[in-house]
Short mmCIF file of C-alpha atoms in Angstrom, two decimals:
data_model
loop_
_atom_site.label_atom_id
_atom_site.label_comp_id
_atom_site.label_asym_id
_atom_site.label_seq_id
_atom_site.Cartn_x
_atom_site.Cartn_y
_atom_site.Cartn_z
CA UNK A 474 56.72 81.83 5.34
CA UNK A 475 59.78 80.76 7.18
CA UNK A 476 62.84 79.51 4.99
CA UNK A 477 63.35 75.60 4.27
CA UNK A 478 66.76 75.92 4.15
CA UNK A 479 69.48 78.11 5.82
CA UNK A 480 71.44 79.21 3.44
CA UNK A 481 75.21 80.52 4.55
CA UNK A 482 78.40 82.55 2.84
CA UNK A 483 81.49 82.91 4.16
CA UNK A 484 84.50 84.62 2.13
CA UNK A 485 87.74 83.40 3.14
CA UNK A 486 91.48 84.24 1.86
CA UNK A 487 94.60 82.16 2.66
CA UNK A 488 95.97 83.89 6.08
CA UNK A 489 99.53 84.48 4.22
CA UNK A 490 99.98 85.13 0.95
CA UNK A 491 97.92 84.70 -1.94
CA UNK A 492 98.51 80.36 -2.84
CA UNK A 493 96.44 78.03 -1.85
CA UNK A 494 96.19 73.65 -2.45
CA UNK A 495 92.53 72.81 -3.08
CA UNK A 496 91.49 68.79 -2.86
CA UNK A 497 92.98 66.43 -5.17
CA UNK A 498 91.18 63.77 -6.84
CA UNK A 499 92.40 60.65 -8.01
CA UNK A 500 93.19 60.43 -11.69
CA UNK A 501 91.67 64.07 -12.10
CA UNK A 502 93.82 66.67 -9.71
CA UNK A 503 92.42 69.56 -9.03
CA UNK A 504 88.48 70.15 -9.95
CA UNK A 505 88.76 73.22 -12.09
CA UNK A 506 85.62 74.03 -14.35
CA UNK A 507 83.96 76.61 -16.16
CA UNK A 508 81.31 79.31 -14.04
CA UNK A 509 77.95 80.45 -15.70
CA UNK A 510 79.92 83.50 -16.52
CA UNK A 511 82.87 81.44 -18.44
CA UNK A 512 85.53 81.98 -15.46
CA UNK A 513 87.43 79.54 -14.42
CA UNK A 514 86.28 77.85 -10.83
CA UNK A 515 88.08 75.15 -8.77
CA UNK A 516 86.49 73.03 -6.13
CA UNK A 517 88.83 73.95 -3.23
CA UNK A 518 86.88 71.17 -0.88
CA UNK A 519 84.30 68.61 -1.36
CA UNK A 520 81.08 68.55 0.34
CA UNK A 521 82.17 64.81 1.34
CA UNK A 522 85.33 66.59 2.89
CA UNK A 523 83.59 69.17 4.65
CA UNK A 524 81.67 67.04 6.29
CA UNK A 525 84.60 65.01 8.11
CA UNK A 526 85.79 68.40 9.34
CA UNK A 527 82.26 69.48 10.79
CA UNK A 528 82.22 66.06 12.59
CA UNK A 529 85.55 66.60 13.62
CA UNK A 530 84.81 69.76 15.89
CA UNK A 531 83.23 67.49 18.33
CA UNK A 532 85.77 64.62 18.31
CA UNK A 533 88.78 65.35 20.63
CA UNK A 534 91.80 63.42 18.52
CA UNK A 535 93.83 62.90 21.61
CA UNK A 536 91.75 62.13 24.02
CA UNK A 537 89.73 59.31 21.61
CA UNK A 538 86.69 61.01 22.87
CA UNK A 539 83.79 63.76 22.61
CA UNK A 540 84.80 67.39 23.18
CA UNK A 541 83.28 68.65 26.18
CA UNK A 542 80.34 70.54 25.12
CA UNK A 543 79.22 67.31 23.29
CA UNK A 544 79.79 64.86 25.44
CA UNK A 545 76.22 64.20 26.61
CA UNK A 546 75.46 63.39 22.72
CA UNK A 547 75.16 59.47 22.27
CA UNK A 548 77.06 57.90 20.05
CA UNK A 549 78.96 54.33 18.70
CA UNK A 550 82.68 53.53 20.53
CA UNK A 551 83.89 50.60 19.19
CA UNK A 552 86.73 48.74 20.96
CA UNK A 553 88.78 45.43 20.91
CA UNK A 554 88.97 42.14 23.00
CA UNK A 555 90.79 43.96 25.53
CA UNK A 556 88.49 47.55 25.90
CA UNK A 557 91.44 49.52 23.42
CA UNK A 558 89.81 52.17 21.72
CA UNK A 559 89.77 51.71 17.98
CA UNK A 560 87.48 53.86 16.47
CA UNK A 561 83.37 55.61 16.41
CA UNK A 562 80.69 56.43 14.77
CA UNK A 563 81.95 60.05 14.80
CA UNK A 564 85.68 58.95 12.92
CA UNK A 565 83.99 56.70 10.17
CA UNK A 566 83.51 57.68 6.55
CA UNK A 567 79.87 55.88 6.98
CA UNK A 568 78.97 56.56 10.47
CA UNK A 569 76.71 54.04 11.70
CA UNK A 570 76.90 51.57 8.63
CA UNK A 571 81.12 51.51 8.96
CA UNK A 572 81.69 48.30 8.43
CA UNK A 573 83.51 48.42 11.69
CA UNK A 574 80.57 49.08 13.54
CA UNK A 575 78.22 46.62 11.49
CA UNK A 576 80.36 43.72 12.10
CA UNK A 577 81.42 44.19 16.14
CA UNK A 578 78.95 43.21 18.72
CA UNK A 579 77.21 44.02 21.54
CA UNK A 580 77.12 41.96 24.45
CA UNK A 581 77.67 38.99 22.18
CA UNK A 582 75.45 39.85 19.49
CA UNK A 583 76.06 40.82 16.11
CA UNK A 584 75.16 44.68 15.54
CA UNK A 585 73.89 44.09 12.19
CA UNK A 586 71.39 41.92 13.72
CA UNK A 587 70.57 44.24 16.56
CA UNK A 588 69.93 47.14 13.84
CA UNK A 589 67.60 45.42 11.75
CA UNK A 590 65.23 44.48 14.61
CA UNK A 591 65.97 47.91 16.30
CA UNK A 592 64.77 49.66 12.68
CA UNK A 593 62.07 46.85 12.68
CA UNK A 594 63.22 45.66 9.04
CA UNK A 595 60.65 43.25 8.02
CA UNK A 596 59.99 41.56 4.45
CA UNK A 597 57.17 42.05 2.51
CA UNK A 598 56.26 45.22 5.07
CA UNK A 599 56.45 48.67 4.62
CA UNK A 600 59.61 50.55 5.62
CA UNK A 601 58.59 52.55 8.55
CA UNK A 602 61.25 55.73 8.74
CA UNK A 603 60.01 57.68 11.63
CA UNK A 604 61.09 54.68 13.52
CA UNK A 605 64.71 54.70 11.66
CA UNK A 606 65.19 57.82 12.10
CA UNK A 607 64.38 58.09 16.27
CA UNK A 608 66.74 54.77 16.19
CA UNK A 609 69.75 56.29 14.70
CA UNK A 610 68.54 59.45 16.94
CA UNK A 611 69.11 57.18 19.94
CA UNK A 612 72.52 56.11 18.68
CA UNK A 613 74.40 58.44 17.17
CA UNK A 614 72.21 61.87 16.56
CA UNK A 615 75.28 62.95 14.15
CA UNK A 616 74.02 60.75 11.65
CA UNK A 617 70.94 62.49 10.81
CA UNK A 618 73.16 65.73 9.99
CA UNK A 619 75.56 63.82 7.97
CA UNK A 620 74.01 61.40 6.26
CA UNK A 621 73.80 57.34 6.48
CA UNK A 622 73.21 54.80 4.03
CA UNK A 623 73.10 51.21 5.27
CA UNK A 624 73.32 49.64 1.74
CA UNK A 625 73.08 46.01 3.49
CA UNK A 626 71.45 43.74 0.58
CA UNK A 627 70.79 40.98 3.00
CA UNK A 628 68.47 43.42 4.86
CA UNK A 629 64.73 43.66 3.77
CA UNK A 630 65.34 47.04 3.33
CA UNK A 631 68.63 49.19 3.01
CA UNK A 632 67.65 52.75 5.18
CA UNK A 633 69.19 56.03 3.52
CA UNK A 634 69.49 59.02 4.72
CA UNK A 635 70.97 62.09 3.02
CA UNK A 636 72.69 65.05 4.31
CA UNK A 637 71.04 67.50 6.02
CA UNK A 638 73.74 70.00 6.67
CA UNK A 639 75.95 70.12 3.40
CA UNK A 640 78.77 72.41 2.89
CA UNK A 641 81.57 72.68 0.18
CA UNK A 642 84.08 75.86 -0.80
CA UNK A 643 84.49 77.31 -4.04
CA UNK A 644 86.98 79.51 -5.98
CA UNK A 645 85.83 82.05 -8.34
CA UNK A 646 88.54 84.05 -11.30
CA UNK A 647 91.53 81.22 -10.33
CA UNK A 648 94.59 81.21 -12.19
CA UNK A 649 97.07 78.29 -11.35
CA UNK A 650 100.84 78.50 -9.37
CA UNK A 651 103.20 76.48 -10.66
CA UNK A 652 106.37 75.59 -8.42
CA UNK A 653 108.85 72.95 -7.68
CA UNK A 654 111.15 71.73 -5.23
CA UNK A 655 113.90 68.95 -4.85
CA UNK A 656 114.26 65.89 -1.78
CA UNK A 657 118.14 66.06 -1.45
CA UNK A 658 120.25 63.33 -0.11
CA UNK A 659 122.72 64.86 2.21
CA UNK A 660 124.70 61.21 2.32
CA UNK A 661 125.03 59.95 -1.26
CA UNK A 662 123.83 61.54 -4.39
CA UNK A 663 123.88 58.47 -6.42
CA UNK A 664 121.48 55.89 -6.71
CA UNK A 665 122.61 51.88 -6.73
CA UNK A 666 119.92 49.91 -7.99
CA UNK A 667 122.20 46.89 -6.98
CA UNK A 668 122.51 48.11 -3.13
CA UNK A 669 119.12 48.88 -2.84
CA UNK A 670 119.10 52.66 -3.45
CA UNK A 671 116.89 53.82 -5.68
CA UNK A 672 114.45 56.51 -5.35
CA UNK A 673 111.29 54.91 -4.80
CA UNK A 674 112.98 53.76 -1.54
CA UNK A 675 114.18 57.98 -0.69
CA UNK A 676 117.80 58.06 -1.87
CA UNK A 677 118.90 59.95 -4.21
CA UNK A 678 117.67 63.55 -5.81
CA UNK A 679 114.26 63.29 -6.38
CA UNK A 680 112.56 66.73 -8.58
CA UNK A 681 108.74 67.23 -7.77
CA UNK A 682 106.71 70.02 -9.24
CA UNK A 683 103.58 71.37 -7.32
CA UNK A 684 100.70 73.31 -8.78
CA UNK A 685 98.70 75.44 -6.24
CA UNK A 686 96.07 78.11 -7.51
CA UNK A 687 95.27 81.91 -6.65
CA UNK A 688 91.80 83.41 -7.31
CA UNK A 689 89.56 86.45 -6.71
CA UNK A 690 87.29 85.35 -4.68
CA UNK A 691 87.12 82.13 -2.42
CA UNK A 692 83.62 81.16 -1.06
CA UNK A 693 81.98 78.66 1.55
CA UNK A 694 78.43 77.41 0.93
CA UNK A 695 76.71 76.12 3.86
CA UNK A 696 73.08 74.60 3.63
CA UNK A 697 71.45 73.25 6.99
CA UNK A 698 68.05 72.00 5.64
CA UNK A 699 65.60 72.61 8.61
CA UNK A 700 63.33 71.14 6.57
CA UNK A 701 65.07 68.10 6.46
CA UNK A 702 65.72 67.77 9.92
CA UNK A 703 62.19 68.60 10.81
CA UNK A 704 60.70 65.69 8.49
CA UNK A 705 62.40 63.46 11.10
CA UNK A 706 59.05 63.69 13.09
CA UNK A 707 61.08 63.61 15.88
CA UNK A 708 60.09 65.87 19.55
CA UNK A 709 60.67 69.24 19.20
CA UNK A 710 63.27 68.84 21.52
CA UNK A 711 65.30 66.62 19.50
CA UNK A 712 64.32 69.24 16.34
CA UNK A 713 66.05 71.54 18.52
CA UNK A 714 69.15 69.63 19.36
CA UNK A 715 69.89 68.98 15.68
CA UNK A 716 69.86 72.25 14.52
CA UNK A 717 71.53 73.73 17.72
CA UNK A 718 74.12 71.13 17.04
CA UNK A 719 74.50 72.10 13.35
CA UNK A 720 74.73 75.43 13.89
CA UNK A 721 77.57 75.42 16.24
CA UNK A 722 79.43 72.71 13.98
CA UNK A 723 79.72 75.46 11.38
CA UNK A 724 80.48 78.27 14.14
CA UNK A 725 82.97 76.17 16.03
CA UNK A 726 84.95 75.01 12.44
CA UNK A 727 85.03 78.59 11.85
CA UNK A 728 85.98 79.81 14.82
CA UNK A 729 88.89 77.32 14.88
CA UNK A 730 90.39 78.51 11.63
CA UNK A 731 89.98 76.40 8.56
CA UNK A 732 93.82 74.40 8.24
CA UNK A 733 92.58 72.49 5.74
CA UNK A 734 96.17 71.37 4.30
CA UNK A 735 99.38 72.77 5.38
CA UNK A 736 99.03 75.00 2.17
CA UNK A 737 95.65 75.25 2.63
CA UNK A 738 94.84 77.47 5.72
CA UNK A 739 91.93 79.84 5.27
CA UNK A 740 90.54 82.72 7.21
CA UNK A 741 87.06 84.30 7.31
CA UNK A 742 87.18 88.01 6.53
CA UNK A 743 83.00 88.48 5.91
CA UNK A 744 80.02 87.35 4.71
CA UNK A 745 78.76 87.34 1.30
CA UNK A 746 74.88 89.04 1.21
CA UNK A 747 72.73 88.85 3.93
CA UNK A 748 73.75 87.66 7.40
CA UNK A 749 76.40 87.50 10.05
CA UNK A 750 78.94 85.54 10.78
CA UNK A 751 78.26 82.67 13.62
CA UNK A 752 78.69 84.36 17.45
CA UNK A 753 80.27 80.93 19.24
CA UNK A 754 79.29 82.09 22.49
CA UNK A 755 76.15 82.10 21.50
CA UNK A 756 76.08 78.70 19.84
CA UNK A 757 77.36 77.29 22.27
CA UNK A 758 74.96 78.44 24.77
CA UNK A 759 71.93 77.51 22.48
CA UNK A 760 73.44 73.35 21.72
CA UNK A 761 74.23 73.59 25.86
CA UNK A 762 70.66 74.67 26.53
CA UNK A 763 69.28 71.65 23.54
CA UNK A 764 71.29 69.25 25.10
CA UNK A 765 69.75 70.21 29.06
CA UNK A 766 66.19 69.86 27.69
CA UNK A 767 66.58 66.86 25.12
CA UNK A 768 66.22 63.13 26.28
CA UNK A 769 69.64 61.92 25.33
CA UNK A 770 70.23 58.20 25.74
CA UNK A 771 74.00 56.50 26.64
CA UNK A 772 76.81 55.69 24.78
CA UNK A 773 77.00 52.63 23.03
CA UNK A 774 79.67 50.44 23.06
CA UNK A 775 80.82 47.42 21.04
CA UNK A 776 83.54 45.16 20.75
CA UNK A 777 85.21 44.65 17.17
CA UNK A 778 87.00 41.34 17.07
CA UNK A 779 87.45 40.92 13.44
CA UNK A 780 85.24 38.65 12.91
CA UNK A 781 82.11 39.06 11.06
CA UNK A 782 79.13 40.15 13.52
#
């Protein structure tokens, strides 16, 4: 019987040196915890985290727009009074239900409303998914990779979807680095709380330490859940088109090197277990060839006035 779920590992090591900086989390640091052997393991980035930078191989940053090889993929562009760009369904943390995307309008019209009839969101009927899902197929197909949750309580029914393609990297045997450094003020040592200089404003000397972390093995998980993406009961084109465009999410991040922070820059040097590492040629050729055959609708665009929609 064919797998449910493909199931990737990549090992990585920092391309100079031996220090890495894994995420932070507020009022916690770094995620360090015990493994089922009693190492110590750190969380070196969040599933959450992973998933921006997946999106982000088919968002050109400078342009405000799709890369190439995606453009023919449908998806939110929301933009002011005036036509300004301001942001998509590919740049925010909640995709489709961004608030920004909820509350601007289309062709006068409040998208909130629009979604609930599009998703047919009735009280005191039955939610019907296989029509939520080909919606938010129609709109924005990233959203059935990523995950949405339009947790609306107005709405007869708040739609959830989970993540279908999940990723997150792990360090096994780490041991922490701890360094230091100094801001100097090359025009006035002293601080004046009277004139105004004190070091919350950036004068003075200011001491920080920093704590980065080595290990013996760095790791990262992918899972694309095929069987996820094939409960959609969409066409077996648009199967196709979501796990083409998975799979060349995860070859295209790793072919681009993972920078994750400045001292956070991975390479891949192999796989862990069975498997390969991604060919890019040939994912790209496979999502090209899912796009051709799959019945892609247009953009969508909607003006965000800052008003409630």
């Amino acid at each position: 019987m064919a797998s449910k779920r493909d199931i990737r590992k990549y090992l990585l090591e920092p391309v100079v040196g031996s220090r890495f900086q894994p995420t932070g989390f507020p009022d916690l640091g770094a995620a360090t915890y015990d493994g089922p052997g009693g190492d110590t393991r750190l969380l070196v980035e969040s599933v959450q985290s992973l998933a921006n930078h997946l999106e982000g191989t088919t968002w050109d940053e400078a342009a405000q727009q799709p890369v190439s090889t995606v453009e023919a993929i449908p998806y939110v562009r929301v933009v002011d009074a005036d036509g300004g760009f301001l942001t998509s369904s590919r740049l925010e943390a909640h995709r489709l239900a961004s608030a920004y995307v909820l509350d601007a309008k289309d062709g006068g019209v409040g998208f909130r409303k629009t979604l609930v009839e599009r998703f047919g969101l009735v009280k005191n009927k039955p939610l019907d998914l296989r029509k939520v899902y080909s919606e938010i197929y129609a709109l924005d197909p990233l959203s059935l990779l990523h995950g949405v949750f339009f947790a609306q309580g107005s709405w007869p029914w708040q739609p959830k979807i989970s993540r279908a393609v999940s990723a997150f990297i792990e360090a096994e045997g780490v041991n922490s680095a701890v360094s230091g450094g100094v801001k100097k003020d090359s025009v006035n040592n002293n601080l004046d709380k009277d004139a105004g200089r004190t070091s919350d404003r950036g004068y003075g000397m200011v001491p920080h330490h920093r704590t980065e972390y080595t290990a013996d093995k760095i790791t990262l998980f992918v899972v694309i859940d095929e069987q996820q993406i094939h409960s959609y009961g969409l066409p077996e084109s648009a199967t196709e088109l979501l796990l083409a465009l998975a799979d060349w999410e995860v070859a295209t991040l790793l072919d681009g090197g993972l920078r994750l922070r400045t001292a956070c820059d991975f390479e891949v040097i192999g796989v862990d277990g069975a498997g390969e590492l991604p060919d890019i040629e040939a994912s790209e050729k496979r999502l090209t060839e899912a796009i051709t055959a799959a019945d892609l609708g247009a953009v969508t665009e909607l003006v965000w006035t800052g008003s409630k929609g």
